[in-house]
Coordinates of C-alpha atoms in Angstrom, one line a residue:
Chain A
M1 CA 20.8 8.6 20.0
I2 CA 22.8 6.5 17.6
K3 CA 24.9 8.2 15.1
I4 CA 23.1 6.9 12.1
W5 CA 24.6 9.4 9.7
S6 CA 28.0 7.9 10.0
M7 CA 26.6 4.7 8.5
K8 CA 25.8 6.7 5.4
K9 CA 29.4 7.7 4.7
N10 CA 30.1 4.8 2.3
E11 CA 27.2 5.8 0.3
D12 CA 27.0 8.2 -2.6
A13 CA 27.0 11.5 -0.9
A14 CA 24.9 12.8 -3.8
A15 CA 21.9 10.8 -2.7
K16 CA 19.3 13.4 -3.1
K17 CA 15.9 14.1 -1.9
K18 CA 13.4 12.2 -4.0
P19 CA 10.4 13.8 -5.6
K20 CA 7.1 13.7 -3.8
V21 CA 5.6 11.3 -6.3
S22 CA 3.8 8.3 -4.9
A23 CA 5.2 4.8 -5.5
A24 CA 1.9 3.9 -7.1
Q25 CA 2.3 6.8 -9.6
I26 CA 5.7 5.9 -10.5
R27 CA 4.8 2.2 -11.0
V28 CA 1.8 3.2 -13.2
Q29 CA 4.0 5.5 -15.3
K30 CA 6.5 2.7 -15.7
D31 CA 3.8 0.1 -16.5
L32 CA 2.0 2.3 -19.0
T33 CA 5.0 3.6 -20.9
E34 CA 6.4 0.1 -21.2
L35 CA 3.1 -1.4 -22.5
D36 CA 3.9 -3.7 -25.4
L37 CA 0.5 -4.3 -26.9
P38 CA -0.4 -6.0 -30.1
A39 CA -2.6 -4.2 -32.6
T40 CA -5.6 -5.9 -31.1
M41 CA -5.5 -3.8 -28.0
Q42 CA -5.8 -0.1 -27.5
T43 CA -5.8 2.1 -24.4
N44 CA -7.7 5.4 -24.2
F45 CA -7.5 7.9 -21.4
P46 CA -10.7 10.0 -21.1
D47 CA -8.7 12.4 -18.9
P48 CA -5.1 12.3 -20.2
A49 CA -3.9 13.9 -16.9
D50 CA -5.3 11.0 -15.0
L51 CA -3.2 7.9 -15.6
L52 CA -5.0 5.9 -12.9
N53 CA -8.3 5.6 -14.8
F54 CA -8.5 4.5 -18.4
I55 CA -10.2 2.3 -21.0
L56 CA -8.9 -0.7 -22.8
T57 CA -10.4 -1.9 -26.1
I58 CA -9.8 -5.4 -27.2
T59 CA -10.5 -6.3 -30.9
P60 CA -9.6 -10.0 -31.3
D61 CA -8.3 -10.9 -34.7
E62 CA -9.0 -14.6 -34.4
G63 CA -11.3 -17.0 -32.5
M64 CA -15.0 -16.9 -32.0
Y65 CA -15.0 -13.3 -30.7
K66 CA -13.3 -11.9 -33.9
G67 CA -15.0 -8.9 -35.2
G68 CA -16.0 -7.5 -31.9
A69 CA -14.6 -4.6 -29.9
F70 CA -14.7 -5.2 -26.2
V71 CA -14.3 -2.3 -23.8
F72 CA -12.9 -2.6 -20.3
S73 CA -12.5 0.1 -17.7
F74 CA -9.3 0.1 -15.5
A75 CA -9.2 1.8 -12.1
I76 CA -6.0 1.8 -10.2
N77 CA -5.9 2.9 -6.6
S78 CA -3.2 4.4 -4.6
N79 CA -2.2 1.1 -3.1
Y80 CA -1.2 -0.3 -6.5
P81 CA 0.7 -2.6 -7.0
H82 CA -0.2 -4.1 -3.6
D83 CA -3.8 -4.1 -4.8
P84 CA -4.6 -5.2 -8.3
P85 CA -6.2 -2.8 -10.8
K86 CA -10.0 -3.0 -10.8
V87 CA -11.1 -4.1 -14.2
K88 CA -14.7 -4.2 -15.5
C89 CA -16.3 -4.9 -18.9
T90 CA -18.3 -1.8 -19.7
Q91 CA -20.7 -3.7 -22.1
T92 CA -23.2 -6.5 -21.6
I93 CA -21.5 -9.4 -23.3
Y94 CA -22.0 -13.1 -23.7
H95 CA -18.9 -14.7 -22.4
P96 CA -18.5 -17.6 -19.9
N97 CA -16.0 -15.7 -17.9
V98 CA -17.7 -12.3 -17.8
D99 CA -21.0 -11.8 -16.1
L100 CA -23.8 -9.5 -17.2
E101 CA -22.6 -6.8 -14.7
G102 CA -19.2 -6.7 -16.4
N103 CA -17.3 -8.6 -13.6
V104 CA -14.4 -10.5 -15.1
C105 CA -13.1 -13.9 -13.9
L106 CA -9.4 -13.7 -14.4
N107 CA -7.2 -15.2 -11.7
I108 CA -4.5 -12.5 -11.8
L109 CA -7.2 -9.9 -11.1
R110 CA -8.0 -11.4 -7.8
E111 CA -6.6 -14.4 -6.1
D112 CA -3.4 -14.7 -8.0
W113 CA -2.5 -11.0 -8.2
K114 CA 1.1 -10.3 -7.2
P115 CA 2.9 -6.9 -7.2
V116 CA 5.5 -8.4 -9.7
L117 CA 2.7 -8.6 -12.3
N118 CA 1.9 -5.4 -14.2
L119 CA -0.7 -3.8 -16.4
N120 CA 0.7 -5.6 -19.5
S121 CA 0.1 -9.0 -17.9
V122 CA -3.4 -8.1 -17.0
M123 CA -4.2 -6.9 -20.5
V124 CA -2.7 -10.0 -22.2
G125 CA -4.7 -12.1 -19.7
L126 CA -7.9 -10.3 -20.7
Q127 CA -7.2 -10.8 -24.4
Y128 CA -6.6 -14.5 -23.8
L129 CA -10.1 -14.8 -22.4
F130 CA -11.5 -13.9 -25.8
L131 CA -9.2 -16.4 -27.6
E132 CA -9.8 -19.3 -25.1
P133 CA -12.9 -18.8 -23.0
N134 CA -12.8 -21.1 -20.1
A135 CA -16.0 -23.1 -19.3
D136 CA -14.4 -24.4 -16.1
D137 CA -14.4 -21.1 -14.3
P138 CA -17.7 -19.7 -15.3
L139 CA -19.1 -16.4 -14.3
N140 CA -21.9 -16.5 -16.8
K141 CA -23.0 -19.9 -16.0
E142 CA -25.5 -20.4 -18.8
A143 CA -22.9 -19.4 -21.4
A144 CA -20.4 -21.9 -19.8
V145 CA -22.9 -24.7 -19.8
E146 CA -23.8 -24.0 -23.4
M147 CA -20.1 -23.9 -24.3
S148 CA -19.3 -27.3 -22.9
K149 CA -22.6 -29.0 -23.7
A150 CA -23.7 -27.5 -27.0
R151 CA -20.8 -25.9 -28.7
D152 CA -22.5 -25.1 -32.0
Q153 CA -25.4 -23.3 -30.1
F154 CA -22.8 -21.5 -28.1
L155 CA -20.9 -20.3 -31.2
S156 CA -24.1 -19.1 -32.7
N157 CA -25.1 -17.3 -29.4
V158 CA -21.7 -15.6 -29.4
K159 CA -22.2 -14.4 -33.0
S160 CA -25.7 -13.1 -32.4
S161 CA -24.9 -11.5 -29.0
M162 CA -22.2 -9.6 -30.6
R163 CA -24.7 -8.2 -33.1
G164 CA -26.7 -7.0 -30.2
A165 CA -29.3 -9.7 -30.0
N166 CA -31.6 -10.6 -27.2
I167 CA -30.9 -14.1 -25.9
K168 CA -33.2 -15.6 -23.4
G169 CA -34.4 -12.2 -22.2
V170 CA -30.9 -10.6 -22.0
Q171 CA -30.2 -7.7 -24.2
Y172 CA -26.6 -7.9 -25.3
A173 CA -24.6 -4.9 -26.5
N174 CA -23.7 -4.6 -30.2
V175 CA -20.0 -4.8 -30.1
L176 CA -19.3 -5.2 -33.8
V177 CA -16.4 -3.1 -35.1
R178 CA -17.9 -0.4 -37.2
Chain B
M1 CA 1.1 15.3 35.5
A2 CA 4.2 17.4 35.6
G3 CA 3.3 20.4 37.5
S4 CA 5.2 23.6 38.1
N5 CA 7.8 21.6 40.0
G6 CA 9.0 20.2 36.7
I7 CA 9.2 16.6 35.6
A8 CA 12.3 15.9 37.8
S9 CA 10.2 16.1 40.9
Q10 CA 8.3 13.1 39.8
D11 CA 11.4 11.0 39.6
W12 CA 11.3 9.5 43.1
A13 CA 14.3 7.7 44.4
G14 CA 14.9 4.4 42.7
R15 CA 12.4 5.1 40.0
Y16 CA 14.6 4.0 37.2
D17 CA 17.0 1.7 39.1
H18 CA 16.5 -1.2 36.7
I19 CA 16.9 0.8 33.6
D20 CA 19.9 2.7 35.1
Q21 CA 21.8 -0.6 35.4
I22 CA 22.0 -0.6 31.7
L23 CA 22.7 3.0 31.2
N24 CA 25.2 3.6 34.0
T25 CA 28.1 1.5 32.7
P26 CA 29.3 0.5 29.2
G27 CA 29.6 -3.2 28.5
P28 CA 32.2 -5.1 26.6
R29 CA 30.2 -4.8 23.5
T30 CA 28.5 -1.4 23.7
S31 CA 29.3 1.0 21.0
P32 CA 32.0 3.6 21.6
A33 CA 29.4 6.3 21.0
F34 CA 27.6 5.1 24.1
M35 CA 27.8 7.9 26.7
A36 CA 27.1 5.9 29.9
G37 CA 25.8 7.8 32.8
D38 CA 23.9 11.2 33.0
G39 CA 24.3 12.1 29.3
V40 CA 22.3 9.2 27.9
K41 CA 19.8 9.4 30.8
D42 CA 19.3 13.1 30.1
F43 CA 18.8 12.4 26.4
L44 CA 16.3 9.6 27.0
R45 CA 14.3 11.4 29.7
N46 CA 14.5 15.1 28.8
Q47 CA 15.3 15.4 25.1
A48 CA 14.0 12.4 23.1
K49 CA 10.7 12.9 21.4
I50 CA 9.1 9.9 20.0
L51 CA 6.0 9.4 17.9
V52 CA 3.7 6.4 18.2
I53 CA 1.5 5.8 15.2
G54 CA -1.6 3.8 16.1
A55 CA -3.2 3.4 19.5
G56 CA -4.8 0.1 19.0
G57 CA -3.7 -3.4 20.0
L58 CA 0.0 -2.7 19.4
G59 CA -0.2 1.0 20.2
C60 CA -1.5 0.5 23.8
E61 CA 1.3 -1.9 24.6
I62 CA 3.9 0.4 22.9
L63 CA 2.7 3.5 24.8
A64 CA 2.8 1.7 28.1
N65 CA 6.3 0.2 27.4
L66 CA 7.8 3.5 26.3
A67 CA 6.3 5.3 29.3
L68 CA 7.8 2.8 31.7
T69 CA 11.2 2.7 30.1
G70 CA 11.6 6.4 30.6
F71 CA 10.6 8.1 27.4
K72 CA 8.9 11.3 28.6
D73 CA 7.8 13.1 25.5
I74 CA 5.5 10.8 23.6
H75 CA 3.1 11.8 20.8
V76 CA 0.4 9.4 19.5
I77 CA -1.7 9.5 16.4
D78 CA -4.8 7.4 15.8
M79 CA -7.8 8.1 13.6
D80 CA -10.1 5.5 15.2
T81 CA -12.6 5.6 18.0
I82 CA -12.9 2.9 20.6
D83 CA -15.2 0.0 19.8
I84 CA -16.5 -2.4 22.4
S85 CA -14.6 -5.3 20.7
N86 CA -11.3 -3.5 21.4
L87 CA -11.6 -3.9 25.2
N88 CA -10.3 -7.4 25.4
R89 CA -6.8 -6.4 24.5
Q90 CA -6.5 -2.7 24.2
F91 CA -6.0 -2.4 27.9
L92 CA -5.9 1.4 28.2
F93 CA -9.6 1.5 27.3
R94 CA -12.6 0.9 29.5
P95 CA -16.3 0.4 28.7
K96 CA -17.0 4.0 29.5
D97 CA -14.6 5.0 26.8
V98 CA -16.4 3.3 23.9
G99 CA -16.9 5.9 21.1
Q100 CA -14.1 8.1 22.3
P101 CA -10.9 8.7 20.2
K102 CA -8.3 6.1 20.9
A103 CA -5.4 8.6 20.8
T104 CA -7.0 10.9 23.4
V105 CA -8.1 8.2 25.8
A106 CA -4.8 6.3 25.6
A107 CA -2.8 9.6 26.2
E108 CA -4.9 10.4 29.3
F109 CA -4.6 6.9 30.7
I110 CA -0.8 6.9 30.4
M111 CA -0.4 10.4 31.9
K112 CA -2.6 9.5 34.8
R113 CA -0.9 6.1 35.4
V114 CA 2.7 7.0 34.9
P115 CA 3.6 10.3 36.5
G116 CA 5.9 12.8 34.8
I117 CA 5.1 11.6 31.3
K118 CA 3.7 13.9 28.6
V119 CA 1.6 12.1 25.9
T120 CA 0.3 14.4 23.2
P121 CA -2.6 12.8 21.3
Y122 CA -3.8 13.6 17.8
F123 CA -7.1 12.2 16.7
G124 CA -6.9 12.1 13.0
K125 CA -5.0 10.7 10.0
I126 CA -1.3 10.6 9.6
Q127 CA -1.8 12.2 6.3
D128 CA -3.1 15.3 7.9
K129 CA 0.4 16.1 9.2
D130 CA 3.2 17.7 7.1
D131 CA 6.9 17.2 7.0
E132 CA 7.4 19.9 9.7
Y133 CA 5.4 17.8 12.1
Y134 CA 7.4 14.7 11.5
M135 CA 10.7 16.6 11.7
Q136 CA 10.2 17.2 15.4
F137 CA 10.7 13.6 16.4
N138 CA 13.8 11.5 17.0
L139 CA 12.1 8.2 16.4
V140 CA 8.8 6.9 15.0
I141 CA 7.2 3.6 16.1
C142 CA 4.3 2.2 14.1
G143 CA 1.6 -0.3 15.3
L144 CA -0.6 -0.1 12.3
D145 CA -3.0 -2.4 10.7
S146 CA -3.0 -1.1 7.2
V147 CA -0.5 -1.6 4.4
E148 CA -1.5 1.8 2.9
A149 CA -0.7 3.8 6.0
R150 CA 2.6 2.0 6.4
R151 CA 3.5 2.8 2.8
W152 CA 2.6 6.4 3.4
I153 CA 4.6 7.0 6.6
N154 CA 7.5 5.0 5.1
A155 CA 7.6 7.1 1.9
T156 CA 7.2 10.3 4.0
L157 CA 10.2 9.5 6.2
V158 CA 12.3 8.5 3.2
N159 CA 11.5 11.8 1.5
L160 CA 12.3 13.7 4.7
V161 CA 15.9 12.7 4.6
D162 CA 18.0 15.6 3.6
P163 CA 21.8 15.0 3.3
E164 CA 22.4 18.5 4.6
N165 CA 20.5 18.0 7.8
L166 CA 21.5 15.1 10.0
E167 CA 18.4 15.5 12.1
S168 CA 16.2 14.7 9.1
L169 CA 16.9 11.0 9.3
K170 CA 14.2 9.4 11.5
P171 CA 14.5 5.7 12.4
L172 CA 11.2 4.0 11.8
I173 CA 10.3 0.9 13.9
D174 CA 7.5 -0.9 12.4
G175 CA 5.5 -3.6 14.3
G176 CA 2.8 -5.8 12.9
T177 CA 0.7 -8.7 14.0
E178 CA -1.7 -11.1 12.4
G179 CA -3.1 -13.7 14.8
F180 CA -0.2 -15.7 16.2
K181 CA 2.3 -14.2 13.8
G182 CA 4.1 -10.9 14.0
Q183 CA 7.1 -8.9 12.9
A184 CA 9.2 -6.1 14.1
R185 CA 11.7 -4.2 12.0
V186 CA 14.0 -1.3 12.0
I187 CA 14.1 0.9 9.0
L188 CA 16.7 3.6 8.7
P189 CA 15.3 5.6 5.8
T190 CA 17.6 5.6 2.7
I191 CA 20.2 3.5 4.6
T192 CA 18.5 0.1 5.1
S193 CA 15.7 -1.6 3.2
C194 CA 12.5 0.3 3.5
Y195 CA 8.8 -0.9 3.8
E196 CA 8.3 -0.5 0.1
C197 CA 11.4 -2.7 -0.6
S198 CA 9.6 -5.6 1.0
L199 CA 6.1 -5.0 -0.5
D200 CA 6.3 -8.2 -2.6
M201 CA 6.8 -10.3 0.6
L202 CA 3.4 -9.5 1.9
N203 CA 0.8 -12.2 1.9
K204 CA -2.0 -11.2 -0.3
P205 CA -5.3 -10.9 1.5
T206 CA -7.4 -14.1 1.2
A207 CA -9.3 -13.7 -2.0
F208 CA -11.5 -16.4 -3.5
P209 CA -11.8 -16.9 -7.2
I210 CA -14.8 -14.9 -8.4
C211 CA -16.2 -17.8 -10.3
T212 CA -16.3 -19.9 -7.1
I213 CA -18.1 -17.1 -5.4
A214 CA -20.5 -16.8 -8.3
N215 CA -21.3 -20.5 -8.9
T216 CA -20.0 -23.0 -6.4
P217 CA -19.9 -21.5 -2.9
R218 CA -18.8 -24.0 -0.3
L219 CA -17.9 -21.8 2.6
P220 CA -19.7 -19.1 4.5
E221 CA -17.0 -16.7 3.4
H222 CA -17.9 -17.4 -0.2
C223 CA -21.5 -16.2 0.5
I224 CA -20.3 -13.0 2.2
E225 CA -17.9 -12.3 -0.7
W226 CA -20.8 -12.8 -3.1
A227 CA -22.9 -10.3 -1.2
S228 CA -20.1 -7.7 -1.1
V229 CA -18.3 -8.2 -4.4
L230 CA -21.1 -9.0 -6.8
E231 CA -24.5 -8.1 -5.2
W232 CA -23.6 -4.8 -3.5
P233 CA -22.5 -3.1 -6.8
R234 CA -25.3 -4.8 -8.7
V235 CA -28.0 -3.5 -6.3
H236 CA -26.5 -0.3 -5.1
R237 CA -24.7 0.7 -8.3
D238 CA -22.2 3.5 -7.6
K239 CA -23.0 3.9 -3.9
K240 CA -19.8 3.0 -2.1
M241 CA -19.9 0.3 0.6
D242 CA -18.8 1.6 3.9
T243 CA -17.5 -1.3 6.1
D244 CA -17.8 0.8 9.2
D245 CA -21.5 1.4 8.6
P246 CA -23.6 -1.2 10.6
D247 CA -26.5 -0.7 8.2
H248 CA -24.2 -1.8 5.3
I249 CA -22.9 -4.8 7.2
N250 CA -26.6 -5.7 8.1
W251 CA -27.5 -5.6 4.4
L252 CA -24.5 -7.8 3.5
Y253 CA -25.4 -10.2 6.3
T254 CA -29.0 -10.6 5.2
V255 CA -28.0 -11.1 1.6
A256 CA -25.2 -13.5 2.5
S257 CA -27.5 -15.5 4.8
A258 CA -30.1 -16.0 2.1
R259 CA -27.4 -17.2 -0.2
A260 CA -26.0 -19.6 2.4
R261 CA -29.5 -21.0 3.0
E262 CA -29.9 -21.6 -0.7
F263 CA -26.7 -23.5 -0.9
K264 CA -27.2 -25.2 2.6
I265 CA -24.0 -23.6 4.0
E266 CA -23.8 -22.9 7.7
G267 CA -21.8 -20.4 9.5
V268 CA -22.7 -16.9 8.2
T269 CA -22.9 -14.7 11.1
W270 CA -22.9 -10.9 11.6
S271 CA -19.4 -10.8 13.0
L272 CA -18.1 -13.2 10.3
T273 CA -19.6 -10.8 7.7
Q274 CA -17.9 -7.9 9.3
G275 CA -14.7 -9.9 9.6
V276 CA -14.6 -10.9 5.9
V277 CA -15.5 -7.5 4.4
K278 CA -13.0 -5.7 6.7
N279 CA -10.5 -8.5 6.3
I280 CA -10.2 -8.8 10.0
I281 CA -7.8 -11.4 11.4
P282 CA -8.4 -12.1 15.1
A283 CA -5.9 -10.3 17.1
I284 CA -4.1 -12.1 19.9
A285 CA -3.1 -10.0 23.0
S286 CA 0.0 -11.9 23.7
T287 CA 1.3 -11.6 20.1
N288 CA 0.8 -7.8 20.4
A289 CA 2.7 -7.8 23.7
I290 CA 5.6 -9.7 22.3
I291 CA 5.9 -7.5 19.2
A292 CA 5.4 -4.3 21.1
A293 CA 8.1 -5.3 23.5
A294 CA 10.5 -6.0 20.6
C295 CA 9.7 -2.6 19.0
C296 CA 10.2 -0.7 22.3
N297 CA 13.5 -2.6 22.9
E298 CA 14.7 -1.3 19.6
A299 CA 13.5 2.2 20.3
F300 CA 15.4 2.1 23.6
K301 CA 18.6 0.8 22.1
I302 CA 18.5 3.3 19.2
A303 CA 17.8 6.2 21.5
T304 CA 20.5 5.3 24.0
S305 CA 23.1 3.4 21.9
S306 CA 23.3 1.0 24.9
A307 CA 23.3 -2.1 22.6
A308 CA 23.3 -3.1 19.0
F309 CA 19.9 -2.7 17.5
L310 CA 18.0 -5.1 15.2
N311 CA 19.4 -5.5 11.7
N312 CA 16.7 -5.4 10.5
Y313 CA 13.8 -7.8 10.4
F314 CA 12.5 -9.9 13.2
M315 CA 9.7 -12.3 12.7
L316 CA 7.7 -14.3 15.1
I317 CA 5.6 -17.4 14.2
G318 CA 3.6 -18.5 17.2
T319 CA 1.2 -20.9 15.4
E320 CA 3.1 -24.0 16.3
G321 CA 5.3 -23.4 19.3
V322 CA 7.4 -20.3 19.4
Y323 CA 9.5 -19.8 16.4
S324 CA 11.4 -16.6 15.6
Y325 CA 13.8 -15.7 12.9
T326 CA 15.9 -12.5 12.4
F327 CA 17.4 -11.6 9.1
E328 CA 18.6 -8.6 7.1
H329 CA 16.1 -7.7 4.5
E330 CA 18.1 -6.1 1.7
K331 CA 17.5 -2.8 0.1
R332 CA 16.2 -3.0 -3.4
D333 CA 17.9 -1.0 -6.1
D334 CA 14.6 -0.7 -8.0
C335 CA 12.5 0.3 -4.9
P336 CA 10.3 3.2 -6.1
V337 CA 10.6 4.8 -2.7
C338 CA 14.1 4.5 -1.5
G339 CA 15.8 3.0 -4.6
G340 CA 16.5 4.4 -7.9
E341 CA 19.0 7.1 -8.6
S342 CA 19.0 10.8 -8.6
L343 CA 20.9 13.1 -10.8
E344 CA 21.4 16.8 -10.6
M345 CA 21.2 18.4 -14.0
S346 CA 22.1 22.0 -14.6
I347 CA 20.7 23.0 -18.1
G348 CA 20.5 26.1 -20.1
P349 CA 17.1 27.9 -19.9
E350 CA 16.7 27.5 -23.7
I351 CA 17.0 23.7 -23.6
T352 CA 13.9 22.0 -24.9
V353 CA 12.4 18.7 -23.6
E354 CA 13.6 16.9 -26.7
E355 CA 17.1 18.1 -26.1
L356 CA 16.9 17.1 -22.5
I357 CA 15.8 13.6 -23.5
D358 CA 18.8 13.4 -26.0
M359 CA 21.1 14.5 -23.2
L360 CA 19.7 11.7 -21.0
T361 CA 20.0 9.0 -23.7
E362 CA 23.6 10.1 -24.4
K363 CA 24.6 9.7 -20.8
Q364 CA 26.9 6.7 -20.6
D365 CA 26.6 6.0 -17.0
I366 CA 22.8 5.5 -17.0
Q367 CA 22.3 3.7 -20.3
I368 CA 18.8 4.9 -20.8
K369 CA 16.7 4.3 -23.8
K370 CA 13.3 5.9 -24.6
P371 CA 12.8 7.6 -21.3
S372 CA 9.4 8.9 -20.2
L373 CA 9.3 12.0 -18.0
S374 CA 6.8 13.4 -15.6
S375 CA 6.9 15.8 -12.7
G376 CA 4.3 15.4 -10.0
S377 CA 1.0 15.4 -11.9
I378 CA 2.4 17.0 -15.0
Q379 CA 3.2 14.5 -17.8
I380 CA 6.2 16.0 -19.7
Y381 CA 6.7 13.3 -22.3
L382 CA 5.5 9.7 -22.3
Q383 CA 6.7 7.2 -24.9
A384 CA 3.6 5.1 -24.7
P385 CA 0.6 4.4 -24.9
P386 CA 0.1 6.1 -28.3
Q387 CA -2.6 8.4 -27.2
L388 CA -0.5 9.9 -24.4
E389 CA 2.5 10.0 -26.6
A390 CA 0.5 12.1 -29.1
I391 CA -0.8 14.4 -26.3
T392 CA 2.6 14.9 -24.8
R393 CA 4.5 15.2 -28.1
P394 CA 4.0 19.0 -28.4
N395 CA 6.0 19.4 -25.1
L396 CA 9.1 18.1 -26.9
Q397 CA 9.5 21.4 -28.6
K398 CA 8.8 23.4 -25.4
K399 CA 11.6 24.7 -23.2
V400 CA 12.0 22.7 -20.0
S401 CA 12.0 26.0 -18.2
E402 CA 8.5 26.7 -19.4
L403 CA 7.2 23.5 -17.8
L404 CA 9.3 23.3 -14.6
P405 CA 10.6 25.7 -12.0
T406 CA 14.2 25.6 -11.1
G407 CA 14.9 22.9 -8.5
G408 CA 12.0 20.9 -10.1
E409 CA 12.0 17.2 -9.8
V410 CA 11.5 15.0 -12.8
T411 CA 10.6 11.3 -12.5
V412 CA 12.2 9.3 -15.4
T413 CA 11.2 5.8 -16.2
A414 CA 12.4 3.6 -19.1
S415 CA 12.2 -0.1 -19.9
T416 CA 16.0 -0.2 -19.8
L417 CA 16.1 1.2 -16.3
P418 CA 15.3 -1.4 -13.7
F419 CA 14.7 1.5 -11.3
N420 CA 13.3 5.0 -11.6
L421 CA 15.5 8.0 -11.9
S422 CA 14.8 11.4 -10.4
L423 CA 16.2 14.4 -12.0
N424 CA 16.7 17.6 -10.1
I425 CA 16.8 20.3 -12.7
T426 CA 18.4 23.7 -12.2
Y427 CA 18.9 26.4 -14.9
K428 CA 22.3 27.9 -15.7

């Protein structure tokens, strides 16, 4: 058997046993404690002992979604950051990039996720969707068509949906900040 | 099987002639540590204990190679049972074995075919086994198909390293294949770059933009993803999809087929459905054979010191001709598994968490600002987000000794630290 230990002699002899904390846990602790969020975003941990499942509330202070509070659930699995966090909108909202089930179309949550990205980048990306909804990558197709074809109608739909209106048979959640 | 006559009786004359040519005499470039002759043969054949993780495409090859090179005490772990689709390349299995555990069948096959070899199977997960189990081996070879399992065994072997115990350092040889591509690497836990160090090199699994899936499907895969990503949770709510359950695959297949008809897309089949949701890349027997051979060569060289071993990453690209490249993947200082620094701190039993944090921030050599501390599942003090800061703030006034036993490990992260720091706290 090779004498591996001799290769270690140049290293700091004090190299100590590391704690039994998973790499995902350490990464999440690092990501969360270094979050640099604007006042428009807030995290909430239903179970503060569980850092892997939490809520993010976005309250845009400009743009067409101003005045609303949009709530997303984050679920991080043990394979983070190899796997991206699973993010869903918990309300039924009228948005071209969020479907009625709460699925979000944000490239870095799926096809463009990389382990060098972190929770901060995902959150900033989510907020951006409310400032600049993107009709080219629709998930709620009707909303996207409305946005590019009839912008005034779209803006008025956004406003009324945020008040909890029923548009074309879909009951939207009242998301207005109380 | 080795009977009461002992293993030696199985070694008929000339059995290891070819291998012995390498082991009998040192060469001009063999390491001075190489004990040519009986010493090394005795180690290889009577002392070395090797663990093979995975008894699938790579595992079957690895087991056969090891047995034929002369390793005699082999253990194998696999959590899967044999599927009919395995039989084209997992040559230790026969149609009658379908449904049986891979580890058990593979072990029996090898023992029957290669006399004098003891293969001990374990049908279950690697996570079922504790440190003590992994401590018994000299070497670990992996032929796995999952990133998660690799990360687990890698972290386990890195954590096993104890500077006081030379035996605790277990070389890990990791093989992997994807179609015509493959890789073999040697990981010396805490010495060379580990699996986690290279996590960002991994290709991400093919994922399609969710908007394409939802609106403009063009490929059969888009229809299958639509069924599994969007329709399954919508229809089944919280019921978890089990990709090993044929009923679930059937449901996805039916839904995806309807979607494909609607968009006039051809090519949705049952096996494609299974392939997409399980992220299956067709396995090629010859790629497995090459990579398994590379891994077993390394195992042999490490166990015998008969030649220099791989430093440390070999990749094979067989898509266009045969291209291979070997390079040294470097250790990452900020690797959450093998990187980072550790500090021993001996503090008074009266020291509070706040005082400990002050001590850390005053330490010149680590230049830490606003550290967050946790220990296992206990959050000691987190600087952010605000809610967690508020919840953990009362801990600042508590004595560290109230929260942590002596010898307790604290994980420290901070934005000024490019790596994580682990503290080993003892009390004066």
